[in-house]
Short mmCIF file of C-alpha atoms and ligand atoms in Angstrom, two decimals:
data_model
loop_
_atom_site.label_atom_id
_atom_site.label_comp_id
_atom_site.label_asym_id
_atom_site.label_seq_id
_atom_site.Cartn_x
_atom_site.Cartn_y
_atom_site.Cartn_z
CA MET A 599 -10.30 96.01 -108.57
CA THR A 600 -10.45 92.16 -108.64
CA ILE A 601 -10.53 90.04 -111.67
CA TYR A 602 -13.83 88.74 -110.59
CA PRO A 603 -16.06 91.81 -110.30
CA ILE A 604 -19.28 90.70 -108.72
CA LYS A 605 -22.40 92.25 -109.87
CA SER A 606 -24.87 89.61 -109.18
CA ILE A 607 -25.35 87.27 -106.08
CA CYS A 608 -27.53 84.19 -105.72
CA CYS A 609 -28.00 82.76 -102.27
CA ILE A 610 -29.50 79.28 -102.14
CA GLY A 611 -31.43 79.03 -98.74
CA ALA A 612 -33.73 81.77 -97.10
CA GLY A 613 -33.21 80.54 -93.67
CA TYR A 614 -31.99 82.19 -90.42
CA VAL A 615 -28.51 82.72 -91.81
CA GLY A 616 -29.32 83.11 -95.73
CA GLY A 617 -32.03 85.78 -95.39
CA PRO A 618 -30.35 88.08 -92.79
CA THR A 619 -26.95 87.84 -94.31
CA MET A 620 -27.95 88.51 -97.76
CA ALA A 621 -30.20 91.48 -96.62
CA VAL A 622 -27.09 93.09 -94.94
CA ILE A 623 -25.00 92.54 -98.02
CA ALA A 624 -27.66 94.19 -100.19
CA ASP A 625 -28.02 97.02 -97.75
CA ARG A 626 -24.44 97.73 -97.69
CA CYS A 627 -23.67 97.16 -101.45
CA PRO A 628 -26.45 98.86 -103.35
CA HIS A 629 -24.40 98.16 -106.60
CA ILE A 630 -24.91 94.26 -106.20
CA GLU A 631 -28.16 92.80 -107.21
CA VAL A 632 -28.98 89.94 -104.36
CA THR A 633 -31.36 87.46 -105.00
CA VAL A 634 -32.04 84.77 -102.26
CA VAL A 635 -33.94 81.69 -103.56
CA ASP A 636 -35.46 78.80 -101.58
CA LEU A 637 -37.29 75.88 -102.48
CA ASN A 638 -39.97 76.60 -99.82
CA GLU A 639 -42.56 78.72 -101.41
CA GLU A 640 -44.29 79.73 -98.20
CA ARG A 641 -40.97 81.01 -96.95
CA ILE A 642 -40.39 83.14 -99.89
CA ALA A 643 -43.73 84.72 -99.70
CA ALA A 644 -43.26 85.41 -96.08
CA TRP A 645 -39.93 87.11 -97.15
CA ASN A 646 -41.95 89.18 -99.77
CA ASP A 647 -44.75 90.01 -97.44
CA SER A 648 -45.52 93.81 -97.59
CA ASP A 649 -46.08 93.48 -93.70
CA LEU A 650 -42.68 93.36 -92.20
CA ASN A 651 -43.85 91.65 -89.16
CA GLN A 652 -44.55 88.55 -91.33
CA LEU A 653 -40.80 87.87 -92.22
CA PRO A 654 -40.02 84.31 -91.50
CA VAL A 655 -37.29 85.11 -89.23
CA TYR A 656 -37.63 87.47 -86.19
CA GLU A 657 -34.30 89.55 -85.65
CA PRO A 658 -34.21 92.69 -84.06
CA GLY A 659 -33.41 95.43 -86.84
CA LEU A 660 -34.03 93.12 -89.78
CA ASP A 661 -37.22 94.90 -90.80
CA ASP A 662 -35.59 97.84 -91.19
CA VAL A 663 -32.65 96.49 -93.45
CA VAL A 664 -35.21 94.58 -95.60
CA ALA A 665 -37.35 97.66 -95.97
CA ARG A 666 -34.48 99.60 -97.14
CA ALA A 667 -33.10 97.10 -99.88
CA ARG A 668 -36.03 94.86 -100.75
CA GLY A 669 -37.13 95.70 -104.40
CA ARG A 670 -34.14 97.85 -104.83
CA ASN A 671 -31.44 95.36 -104.96
CA LEU A 672 -32.62 92.44 -102.66
CA TYR A 673 -34.98 89.94 -104.18
CA PHE A 674 -36.51 86.85 -102.60
CA SER A 675 -37.72 84.06 -105.28
CA THR A 676 -38.33 80.41 -105.96
CA ALA A 677 -36.72 80.66 -109.33
CA VAL A 678 -33.52 78.76 -108.18
CA ASP A 679 -32.32 77.89 -111.76
CA GLU A 680 -32.45 81.41 -113.37
CA SER A 681 -30.94 83.10 -110.35
CA ILE A 682 -27.92 80.64 -110.46
CA ALA A 683 -27.57 81.47 -114.22
CA SER A 684 -27.28 85.09 -113.75
CA ALA A 685 -25.19 85.15 -110.75
CA ASP A 686 -21.39 85.72 -110.43
CA MET A 687 -21.28 84.45 -106.84
CA VAL A 688 -23.49 81.72 -105.46
CA PHE A 689 -23.80 81.27 -101.64
CA ILE A 690 -24.95 77.80 -100.32
CA SER A 691 -26.77 78.52 -97.06
CA VAL A 692 -29.03 75.35 -96.67
CA ASN A 693 -29.43 73.37 -93.71
CA THR A 694 -27.04 70.82 -92.74
CA PRO A 695 -28.79 68.84 -89.95
CA THR A 696 -27.39 65.72 -87.96
CA LYS A 697 -27.78 62.62 -89.95
CA LYS A 698 -30.77 60.51 -88.68
CA LYS A 699 -29.86 57.24 -90.08
CA GLY A 700 -27.23 55.32 -92.31
CA VAL A 701 -23.28 55.79 -91.62
CA GLY A 702 -22.54 58.64 -89.06
CA ALA A 703 -26.28 58.60 -87.82
CA GLY A 704 -26.56 60.85 -84.81
CA GLN A 705 -23.20 62.65 -85.49
CA ALA A 706 -22.33 63.33 -89.00
CA SER A 707 -23.97 66.06 -90.97
CA ASP A 708 -26.54 65.38 -93.59
CA LEU A 709 -24.96 66.84 -96.94
CA ARG A 710 -27.71 65.87 -99.12
CA TRP A 711 -29.08 69.34 -99.65
CA VAL A 712 -25.52 70.90 -100.14
CA GLU A 713 -24.79 68.28 -102.85
CA ALA A 714 -28.33 68.94 -104.51
CA CYS A 715 -27.13 72.66 -104.53
CA ALA A 716 -23.80 71.92 -106.16
CA ARG A 717 -25.38 69.85 -108.72
CA GLN A 718 -27.81 72.58 -109.62
CA VAL A 719 -25.09 75.08 -109.63
CA ALA A 720 -23.12 72.86 -111.81
CA GLN A 721 -25.94 72.57 -114.33
CA TRP A 722 -27.01 76.37 -114.42
CA ALA A 723 -24.05 78.44 -113.82
CA LYS A 724 -22.51 80.54 -116.62
CA GLY A 725 -19.13 81.85 -117.17
CA HIS A 726 -17.05 81.93 -114.03
CA THR A 727 -18.77 81.43 -110.89
CA VAL A 728 -17.46 81.83 -107.19
CA VAL A 729 -19.39 79.40 -105.17
CA VAL A 730 -19.41 80.16 -101.47
CA GLU A 731 -20.14 77.71 -98.63
CA LYS A 732 -22.13 79.66 -96.04
CA SER A 733 -23.52 76.52 -94.44
CA THR A 734 -21.40 75.06 -91.70
CA LEU A 735 -19.88 71.93 -93.26
CA PRO A 736 -17.64 69.14 -92.16
CA VAL A 737 -13.94 69.85 -92.95
CA ARG A 738 -12.98 68.97 -96.59
CA THR A 739 -16.49 69.45 -98.10
CA ALA A 740 -15.16 72.13 -100.35
CA ALA A 741 -13.38 69.31 -102.20
CA ALA A 742 -16.62 67.39 -102.80
CA ILE A 743 -18.46 70.63 -104.01
CA LYS A 744 -15.68 71.34 -106.25
CA ALA A 745 -15.42 67.82 -107.83
CA ILE A 746 -19.42 68.02 -108.46
CA LEU A 747 -19.07 71.57 -110.00
CA ASP A 748 -16.24 70.34 -112.15
CA THR A 749 -18.53 67.91 -113.94
CA ALA A 750 -20.27 70.98 -115.62
CA LYS A 751 -17.07 71.45 -117.64
CA SER A 752 -17.36 68.02 -119.17
CA LYS A 753 -20.96 68.56 -120.08
CA SER A 754 -20.54 72.03 -121.85
CA ASP A 755 -20.30 71.59 -125.78
CA ASN A 756 -18.30 73.92 -127.96
CA ALA A 757 -21.38 76.08 -128.53
CA GLU A 758 -21.37 77.33 -124.90
CA PRO A 759 -18.22 78.81 -123.33
CA LEU A 760 -17.07 76.50 -120.30
CA SER A 761 -18.44 77.03 -116.97
CA THR A 762 -15.67 77.37 -114.27
CA PHE A 763 -15.74 77.65 -110.57
CA SER A 764 -13.91 78.69 -107.55
CA VAL A 765 -14.91 77.51 -104.10
CA LEU A 766 -14.61 79.60 -101.12
CA SER A 767 -15.40 78.66 -97.35
CA ASN A 768 -16.81 81.74 -95.61
CA PRO A 769 -18.64 80.49 -92.48
CA GLU A 770 -21.18 82.81 -90.61
CA PHE A 771 -20.64 83.55 -87.13
CA LEU A 772 -23.82 85.49 -86.55
CA ALA A 773 -25.77 84.69 -83.19
CA GLU A 774 -29.50 84.51 -83.46
CA GLY A 775 -31.03 87.37 -81.62
CA THR A 776 -28.07 89.58 -82.54
CA ALA A 777 -27.93 88.69 -86.30
CA ILE A 778 -27.91 92.23 -87.58
CA ARG A 779 -25.63 93.68 -85.20
CA ASP A 780 -23.11 90.83 -85.61
CA LEU A 781 -23.47 91.04 -89.44
CA GLU A 782 -23.00 94.79 -89.48
CA GLN A 783 -20.03 94.77 -86.97
CA PRO A 784 -18.44 91.44 -87.05
CA ASP A 785 -15.49 90.43 -84.68
CA ARG A 786 -14.17 88.96 -87.96
CA VAL A 787 -14.95 87.73 -91.49
CA LEU A 788 -13.39 84.38 -92.27
CA ILE A 789 -12.51 83.72 -95.97
CA GLY A 790 -10.88 80.25 -96.84
CA GLY A 791 -9.91 79.19 -100.22
CA ASN A 792 -7.10 78.45 -102.73
CA ASP A 793 -7.99 80.92 -105.43
CA LYS A 794 -6.63 84.32 -104.40
CA ASP A 795 -8.66 86.20 -106.87
CA ALA A 796 -11.95 84.64 -105.68
CA ILE A 797 -11.02 85.45 -102.18
CA GLU A 798 -10.38 89.06 -102.97
CA ALA A 799 -13.72 89.22 -104.70
CA LEU A 800 -15.56 88.23 -101.74
CA ALA A 801 -13.20 90.36 -99.43
CA THR A 802 -14.18 93.36 -101.62
CA ILE A 803 -17.83 92.79 -100.95
CA TYR A 804 -17.20 92.82 -97.19
CA SER A 805 -14.89 95.75 -97.48
CA HIS A 806 -17.66 98.03 -98.10
CA TRP A 807 -18.40 97.87 -94.04
CA VAL A 808 -15.81 95.69 -92.60
CA PRO A 809 -12.41 97.00 -91.77
CA ASN A 810 -9.76 95.12 -93.80
CA ARG A 811 -7.92 94.02 -90.67
CA LYS A 812 -11.01 92.08 -89.70
CA ILE A 813 -11.10 90.10 -92.78
CA LEU A 814 -9.21 86.78 -92.16
CA ARG A 815 -8.01 85.09 -95.19
CA THR A 816 -7.01 81.39 -94.70
CA LYS A 817 -6.67 77.85 -96.17
CA LEU A 818 -9.97 76.13 -97.13
CA TRP A 819 -9.57 73.47 -94.51
CA SER A 820 -8.61 76.01 -91.87
CA SER A 821 -11.81 77.78 -92.55
CA GLU A 822 -14.02 74.94 -92.42
CA LEU A 823 -12.60 73.89 -89.31
CA SER A 824 -12.68 77.05 -87.33
CA LYS A 825 -16.38 77.23 -87.77
CA LEU A 826 -16.74 73.85 -85.99
CA THR A 827 -14.02 74.77 -83.44
CA ALA A 828 -15.65 78.19 -82.67
CA ASN A 829 -18.91 76.79 -81.82
CA ALA A 830 -17.28 73.77 -80.02
CA PHE A 831 -15.38 76.14 -77.65
CA LEU A 832 -18.43 78.55 -76.95
CA ALA A 833 -20.43 75.37 -76.13
CA GLN A 834 -17.79 74.18 -73.98
CA ARG A 835 -17.65 77.14 -71.73
CA ILE A 836 -21.57 76.71 -71.23
CA SER A 837 -21.09 73.23 -70.27
CA SER A 838 -18.25 74.21 -68.06
CA ILE A 839 -20.20 76.78 -66.02
CA ASN A 840 -23.12 74.69 -65.93
CA SER A 841 -21.14 71.92 -64.44
CA VAL A 842 -19.84 74.55 -61.76
CA ALA A 843 -23.48 75.66 -61.37
CA ALA A 844 -24.28 72.23 -59.99
CA LEU A 845 -21.26 72.15 -57.69
CA CYS A 846 -22.43 75.71 -56.49
CA GLU A 847 -25.78 74.40 -55.47
CA ALA A 848 -24.10 71.31 -53.69
CA THR A 849 -21.58 73.50 -51.88
CA GLY A 850 -23.41 76.44 -51.02
CA ALA A 851 -21.62 78.92 -53.43
CA ASP A 852 -23.26 81.01 -56.10
CA VAL A 853 -22.53 80.47 -59.61
CA ARG A 854 -23.08 84.22 -60.45
CA GLU A 855 -20.36 85.31 -58.09
CA VAL A 856 -18.00 82.44 -59.42
CA ALA A 857 -18.69 83.52 -62.97
CA LEU A 858 -17.92 87.15 -62.15
CA ALA A 859 -14.81 86.19 -60.21
CA ILE A 860 -13.35 84.16 -63.11
CA GLY A 861 -14.59 86.18 -65.93
CA THR A 862 -12.60 89.35 -64.62
CA ASP A 863 -9.28 87.37 -65.48
CA SER A 864 -8.76 88.92 -68.78
CA ARG A 865 -7.55 85.53 -69.89
CA ILE A 866 -10.78 83.94 -69.35
CA GLY A 867 -13.08 86.71 -70.07
CA PRO A 868 -16.58 87.54 -69.13
CA LYS A 869 -18.80 86.24 -72.13
CA PHE A 870 -20.67 82.85 -72.22
CA LEU A 871 -20.46 82.33 -68.69
CA ASP A 872 -24.13 82.44 -67.87
CA ALA A 873 -25.23 79.17 -66.27
CA GLY A 874 -28.70 78.18 -67.66
CA PRO A 875 -30.83 75.17 -68.74
CA GLY A 876 -28.21 74.20 -71.27
CA PHE A 877 -27.55 75.33 -74.75
CA GLY A 878 -29.85 75.12 -77.74
CA GLY A 879 -29.98 76.20 -81.20
CA SER A 880 -29.35 74.98 -84.56
CA CYS A 881 -25.62 74.88 -84.42
CA PHE A 882 -23.77 73.85 -81.12
CA GLN A 883 -24.81 70.36 -80.56
CA LYS A 884 -24.80 69.47 -84.28
CA ASP A 885 -21.25 71.03 -84.90
CA ILE A 886 -19.74 69.40 -81.96
CA LEU A 887 -21.15 66.09 -82.89
CA ASN A 888 -19.79 66.72 -86.24
CA LEU A 889 -16.39 67.41 -84.79
CA VAL A 890 -16.68 64.11 -82.80
CA TYR A 891 -17.57 62.34 -85.89
CA LEU A 892 -14.61 63.71 -87.86
CA SER A 893 -12.22 62.91 -84.97
CA ARG A 894 -13.19 59.32 -84.75
CA HIS A 895 -12.85 59.12 -88.55
CA PHE A 896 -9.49 60.21 -88.52
CA GLY A 897 -8.79 57.63 -85.51
CA LEU A 898 -8.53 60.29 -82.91
CA SER A 899 -10.77 58.61 -80.36
CA GLU A 900 -9.62 60.66 -77.29
CA VAL A 901 -10.32 63.84 -79.09
CA ALA A 902 -13.60 62.59 -79.88
CA SER A 903 -14.59 61.63 -76.38
CA TYR A 904 -13.15 64.96 -74.96
CA TRP A 905 -15.74 66.96 -77.25
CA GLU A 906 -18.58 64.56 -76.66
CA GLN A 907 -18.60 65.21 -73.06
CA VAL A 908 -19.74 68.55 -73.78
CA VAL A 909 -22.97 67.42 -75.17
CA GLU A 910 -23.27 64.87 -72.52
CA LEU A 911 -23.10 67.58 -69.99
CA ASN A 912 -25.64 69.52 -71.84
CA ASN A 913 -28.23 66.74 -72.01
CA TRP A 914 -27.45 65.96 -68.25
CA GLN A 915 -28.46 69.63 -67.12
CA GLN A 916 -31.69 69.61 -69.03
CA ASN A 917 -32.71 66.23 -67.22
CA ARG A 918 -31.49 67.53 -63.95
CA ILE A 919 -33.55 70.64 -64.08
CA SER A 920 -36.88 68.69 -64.73
CA ALA A 921 -35.91 65.79 -62.16
CA LEU A 922 -35.20 68.47 -59.54
CA LEU A 923 -38.52 70.31 -60.14
CA VAL A 924 -40.32 67.11 -59.61
CA GLN A 925 -38.43 66.29 -56.52
CA ARG A 926 -39.15 69.80 -54.95
CA LEU A 927 -42.92 69.54 -55.78
CA PHE A 928 -43.14 66.50 -53.14
CA GLY A 929 -41.96 63.88 -55.61
CA THR A 930 -44.81 64.31 -58.08
CA VAL A 931 -46.13 66.72 -60.77
CA THR A 932 -48.96 64.35 -61.90
CA GLY A 933 -51.94 66.38 -62.65
CA LYS A 934 -50.26 69.58 -61.26
CA ARG A 935 -50.18 72.45 -63.40
CA LEU A 936 -46.84 74.20 -64.25
CA ALA A 937 -46.22 77.26 -66.12
CA ILE A 938 -43.54 77.31 -68.32
CA LEU A 939 -42.01 80.80 -69.33
CA GLY A 940 -40.13 80.81 -72.52
CA PHE A 941 -39.73 78.34 -75.19
CA ALA A 942 -37.20 79.89 -77.76
CA PHE A 943 -33.65 78.55 -77.06
CA LYS A 944 -32.76 82.03 -76.12
CA ALA A 945 -34.16 85.46 -75.85
CA ASN A 946 -34.90 87.72 -79.05
CA THR A 947 -35.43 84.80 -81.70
CA ASN A 948 -38.47 82.76 -82.27
CA ASP A 949 -36.34 79.83 -83.01
CA THR A 950 -36.75 76.65 -81.02
CA ARG A 951 -34.21 74.26 -82.57
CA GLU A 952 -32.73 72.21 -79.87
CA SER A 953 -34.35 74.41 -77.20
CA PRO A 954 -33.87 73.13 -73.80
CA ALA A 955 -37.41 73.80 -73.19
CA ILE A 956 -38.32 70.93 -75.45
CA ARG A 957 -36.73 68.17 -73.56
CA ILE A 958 -37.50 69.69 -70.28
CA SER A 959 -41.30 70.04 -71.25
CA LEU A 960 -41.34 66.58 -72.69
CA ASP A 961 -39.75 65.12 -69.24
CA LEU A 962 -42.48 66.99 -67.41
CA LEU A 963 -45.25 65.73 -69.59
CA GLU A 964 -43.88 62.27 -69.14
CA GLU A 965 -44.16 62.69 -65.44
CA GLY A 966 -47.89 63.59 -65.93
CA ALA A 967 -47.62 67.43 -65.55
CA GLN A 968 -50.22 69.76 -67.15
CA LEU A 969 -48.18 72.56 -68.56
CA ALA A 970 -49.17 76.08 -69.55
CA ILE A 971 -46.55 77.32 -71.92
CA HIS A 972 -45.91 81.11 -72.64
CA ASP A 973 -43.50 82.61 -75.06
CA PRO A 974 -43.64 86.08 -76.51
CA LYS A 975 -42.46 85.20 -79.91
CA VAL A 976 -43.02 81.38 -80.48
CA ALA A 977 -46.28 80.45 -82.08
CA SER A 978 -48.57 77.58 -80.44
CA THR A 979 -48.36 75.53 -83.72
CA GLN A 980 -44.58 75.60 -83.42
CA ILE A 981 -44.33 74.29 -79.89
CA ALA A 982 -46.85 71.68 -80.98
CA LEU A 983 -44.51 70.61 -83.46
CA ALA A 984 -41.68 70.44 -81.16
CA LEU A 985 -43.43 68.47 -78.62
CA GLY A 986 -45.10 66.30 -81.06
CA LYS A 987 -48.35 66.91 -79.16
CA ALA A 988 -51.54 69.11 -79.92
CA PRO A 989 -52.33 71.65 -77.28
CA SER A 990 -55.80 71.78 -75.40
CA SER A 991 -58.03 74.16 -76.78
CA SER A 992 -57.82 76.68 -74.15
CA SER A 993 -55.89 77.17 -70.90
CA SER A 994 -58.78 76.69 -68.65
CA GLU A 995 -59.68 73.49 -70.64
CA ILE A 996 -56.24 71.74 -69.83
CA LYS A 997 -57.26 68.72 -68.13
CA GLY A 998 -55.73 65.33 -67.26
CA GLU A 999 -52.17 64.01 -67.14
CA GLY A 1000 -49.52 64.94 -69.56
CA SER A 1001 -51.20 67.84 -71.52
CA TRP A 1002 -50.25 71.28 -72.24
CA CYS A 1003 -51.76 74.61 -73.40
CA PHE A 1004 -50.71 77.61 -74.76
CA ALA A 1005 -50.87 80.82 -72.81
CA THR A 1006 -51.07 84.14 -74.51
CA THR A 1007 -50.07 86.13 -71.21
CA VAL A 1008 -48.05 85.20 -68.26
CA ALA A 1009 -50.92 85.78 -66.00
CA GLU A 1010 -52.94 83.06 -67.73
CA ALA A 1011 -50.02 80.67 -67.72
CA LEU A 1012 -49.90 81.15 -63.88
CA GLN A 1013 -53.55 80.79 -63.11
CA GLY A 1014 -53.78 77.87 -60.67
CA ALA A 1015 -50.15 76.79 -61.16
CA ASP A 1016 -48.17 75.09 -58.53
CA ALA A 1017 -44.81 76.41 -59.84
CA VAL A 1018 -43.37 78.45 -62.52
CA LEU A 1019 -40.36 77.41 -64.58
CA ILE A 1020 -38.53 80.29 -66.55
CA LEU A 1021 -36.64 78.97 -69.39
CA THR A 1022 -35.83 81.76 -71.55
CA GLU A 1023 -34.41 85.19 -70.63
CA TRP A 1024 -36.99 87.46 -72.16
CA ASP A 1025 -36.93 90.98 -71.22
CA GLU A 1026 -40.51 90.70 -70.33
CA TYR A 1027 -39.85 88.30 -67.55
CA LEU A 1028 -37.50 90.53 -65.78
CA THR A 1029 -40.27 93.08 -64.89
CA LEU A 1030 -42.95 90.91 -63.78
CA ASP A 1031 -45.00 91.94 -60.94
CA TRP A 1032 -44.80 89.03 -58.75
CA SER A 1033 -47.02 90.61 -55.65
CA SER A 1034 -49.81 90.38 -58.06
CA LEU A 1035 -48.93 87.28 -59.95
CA ALA A 1036 -48.65 85.14 -56.76
CA GLY A 1037 -52.16 85.30 -55.84
CA LEU A 1038 -53.13 83.60 -59.00
CA MET A 1039 -51.07 80.53 -58.03
CA ARG A 1040 -51.87 77.53 -55.76
CA ALA A 1041 -49.94 77.80 -52.60
CA PRO A 1042 -47.23 76.56 -51.59
CA ALA A 1043 -46.15 77.87 -55.15
CA TRP A 1044 -42.57 77.85 -56.38
CA VAL A 1045 -40.65 79.90 -59.04
CA PHE A 1046 -37.86 77.88 -60.55
CA ASP A 1047 -35.48 80.44 -62.23
CA THR A 1048 -32.93 78.79 -64.67
CA ARG A 1049 -31.76 82.08 -66.17
CA SER A 1050 -31.44 84.29 -63.22
CA VAL A 1051 -34.05 86.79 -64.29
CA VAL A 1052 -36.00 87.41 -61.35
CA ASN A 1053 -35.11 89.32 -58.16
CA PRO A 1054 -35.27 86.73 -55.31
CA VAL A 1055 -36.22 89.33 -52.72
CA GLU A 1056 -39.47 90.22 -54.77
CA ILE A 1057 -40.14 86.39 -54.96
CA SER A 1058 -39.98 85.88 -51.32
CA GLU A 1059 -41.89 89.12 -50.44
CA ALA A 1060 -44.65 87.79 -52.77
CA GLY A 1061 -44.94 84.68 -50.50
CA LEU A 1062 -43.51 82.37 -53.25
CA ILE A 1063 -40.58 79.89 -52.58
CA MET A 1064 -37.55 80.39 -54.86
CA TRP A 1065 -35.09 78.02 -56.52
CA ARG A 1066 -32.25 79.62 -58.63
CA LEU A 1067 -29.89 77.73 -60.86
CA GLY A 1068 -26.40 77.61 -59.35
CA GLU A 1069 -27.38 79.13 -55.99
CA GLY A 1070 -26.67 76.84 -53.02
CA SER A 1071 -27.94 77.51 -49.54
CA ASP A 1072 -25.77 77.90 -46.49
C1 LIG B 818 -27.91 77.59 -91.38
C2 LIG B 818 -26.70 76.98 -92.05
O1 LIG B 818 -26.78 76.82 -93.30
C3 LIG B 818 -26.37 75.70 -91.45
O2 LIG B 818 -25.24 74.94 -91.91
C4 LIG B 818 -25.94 76.02 -89.93
O3 LIG B 818 -25.12 75.06 -89.42
C5 LIG B 818 -26.93 76.49 -89.25
O4 LIG B 818 -27.52 77.66 -90.00
P1 LIG B 818 -30.30 77.84 -91.32
O5 LIG B 818 -30.27 79.24 -92.18
O6 LIG B 818 -30.34 78.25 -89.65
O7 LIG B 818 -29.04 77.11 -91.62
O8 LIG B 818 -31.32 76.89 -91.75
P2 LIG B 818 -32.83 77.05 -92.08
O9 LIG B 818 -33.38 78.18 -91.34
O10 LIG B 818 -33.39 75.60 -92.00
O11 LIG B 818 -32.60 77.52 -93.78
C6 LIG B 818 -32.34 76.66 -94.79
C7 LIG B 818 -33.38 76.92 -95.88
O12 LIG B 818 -32.52 76.17 -97.03
C8 LIG B 818 -34.60 76.53 -95.80
O13 LIG B 818 -35.53 77.71 -95.98
C9 LIG B 818 -34.82 75.50 -96.85
O14 LIG B 818 -36.03 75.57 -97.40
C10 LIG B 818 -33.73 75.83 -97.90
N1 LIG B 818 -33.40 74.83 -98.76
C11 LIG B 818 -32.85 73.65 -98.31
C12 LIG B 818 -33.43 74.84 -100.15
O15 LIG B 818 -34.01 76.11 -100.62
N2 LIG B 818 -32.93 74.05 -100.88
C13 LIG B 818 -32.53 72.73 -100.42
O16 LIG B 818 -32.08 71.90 -101.09
C14 LIG B 818 -32.46 72.63 -98.90
C1 LIG B 819 -24.12 80.35 -82.03
C2 LIG B 819 -22.87 80.91 -82.07
O1 LIG B 819 -22.73 81.93 -81.04
C3 LIG B 819 -22.67 81.90 -83.39
O2 LIG B 819 -21.50 82.30 -83.49
C4 LIG B 819 -22.86 80.72 -84.67
O3 LIG B 819 -22.77 81.21 -85.89
C5 LIG B 819 -24.09 79.88 -84.44
O4 LIG B 819 -24.32 79.51 -83.06
P1 LIG B 819 -26.64 80.89 -81.57
O5 LIG B 819 -26.98 79.42 -81.37
O6 LIG B 819 -27.56 81.81 -82.45
O7 LIG B 819 -25.17 81.29 -82.08
O8 LIG B 819 -26.80 81.59 -80.00
P2 LIG B 819 -25.79 81.75 -78.82
O9 LIG B 819 -25.94 83.21 -78.27
O10 LIG B 819 -24.51 81.35 -79.15
O11 LIG B 819 -26.49 80.83 -77.76
C6 LIG B 819 -26.52 79.40 -77.87
C7 LIG B 819 -27.09 78.67 -76.67
O12 LIG B 819 -26.16 78.94 -75.56
C8 LIG B 819 -28.50 79.21 -76.15
O13 LIG B 819 -29.31 78.32 -75.79
C9 LIG B 819 -28.01 80.10 -75.06
O14 LIG B 819 -29.11 80.26 -74.07
C10 LIG B 819 -26.97 79.53 -74.51
N1 LIG B 819 -25.90 80.11 -73.63
C11 LIG B 819 -25.37 81.25 -74.24
C12 LIG B 819 -25.86 80.01 -72.32
O15 LIG B 819 -26.52 79.00 -71.72
N2 LIG B 819 -25.08 80.79 -71.69
C13 LIG B 819 -24.28 81.76 -72.12
O16 LIG B 819 -23.45 82.37 -71.35
C14 LIG B 819 -24.36 82.04 -73.42
#
């Protein structure tokens, strides 16, 4: 029994992290009332939609979890103030993008929404409230949140009991596409804080489905820094293998063989060794840049440069792919039709934030190509937003230089194309019938596979020319 029994939770931010995380907590803890609030009315309406295909986040298994808990003890609402007032525990799960201007622009995290949330919590919370940082934050943000929350005390008059707060850091390690599995069977849950009772209150919630040995309790600053460090290490592995992929192409080695050979060393391990078009997603780049900014701030310029290189290599990898494609297509793609297969930053998500497909597509549009873009889960409107450019009305209408259209099927994308560029490893692309698709393309036609999803033998039997990332020729 903890001294802060939690009967009601409010989570501010119904995004990729807040929505699925709270759905799983509500599912596993039917005795706790969980309300997820967001300023965005459309998003909340989508979370409440009776058609579970309309949920704003696509995650395998999420619909089942929401179906079980929604309306029972899981609610989605725009009533932020009321929900804070009735909560024993408030999670802050709003976005923290990289700052675009001002001090730290391009590297530091923009904390304006976190600060706004803290002020709102300070104003509306009643009694003792445990405030949990779910958003990934720079180290020592908890101190700033606590300072804002403590202003609530001074405002209380004698008529109202004092509002008091404990602040915890509980970073989320879920990966998109596997969010439900990651939440239900986490490698670990990390809780950082100074108030042992508050830590136990949160640990008790997780203990309904996570073994106690997997619940790590740390200092606040260790917890905040661990999240940035975990993402930096993962991203570093990808930049490392991508750097080796380029070396494989130059030397006649094969990156898949190298990855297998090094990954079987138990000290290295097999995960996160897939070479690809570069990492995307809302976290890796943002968190490394944040680490770089923090390091510089503390005068550790060598540390900053070390991590900065991981992002630089990632940018280089993306530019390298578009440049290489242009070079193979006889030095020009102007007016040529290219099929892009996959726009999401990875398979099994509809998220396109920082997707390598964005930079690569923009490079190719700049070169004057006509792109026919296909993705099984990303809508045309979202691609238009990411590219900052409206599509042609239909894929047969696409004309001129530097234009794009949305293709609803792979065959439609390939119609009349000089090349196919595979950028996301969707299952659907593993089983394409190249013998029939090849006939739709203009010869000599190319397949550029950045995700190792196609079988090179099938490609050459279909009469297509193959380029695979990380594969050199003898
Ligand atoms: C999360 C984390 O919170 C972020 O720190 C991490 O690094 C990436 O993942 P995510 O859930 O992916 O963010 O963000 P997003 O899908 O943009 O959702 C954030 C939600 O917060 C949005 O729906 C937005 O409308 C909402 N929001 C933002 C508020 O309700 N109030 C605000 O003041 C700001
Ligand atoms: C990541 C972290 O994994 C997660 O713990 C954290 O909470 C949020 O950031 P996410 O961005 O959702 O999760 O996906 P992840 O699976 O880590 O992939 C990130 C990017 O790296 C994707 O673009 C993916 O395609 C790429 N990647 C991943 C590779 O190129 N090769 C790999 O071997 C693995």
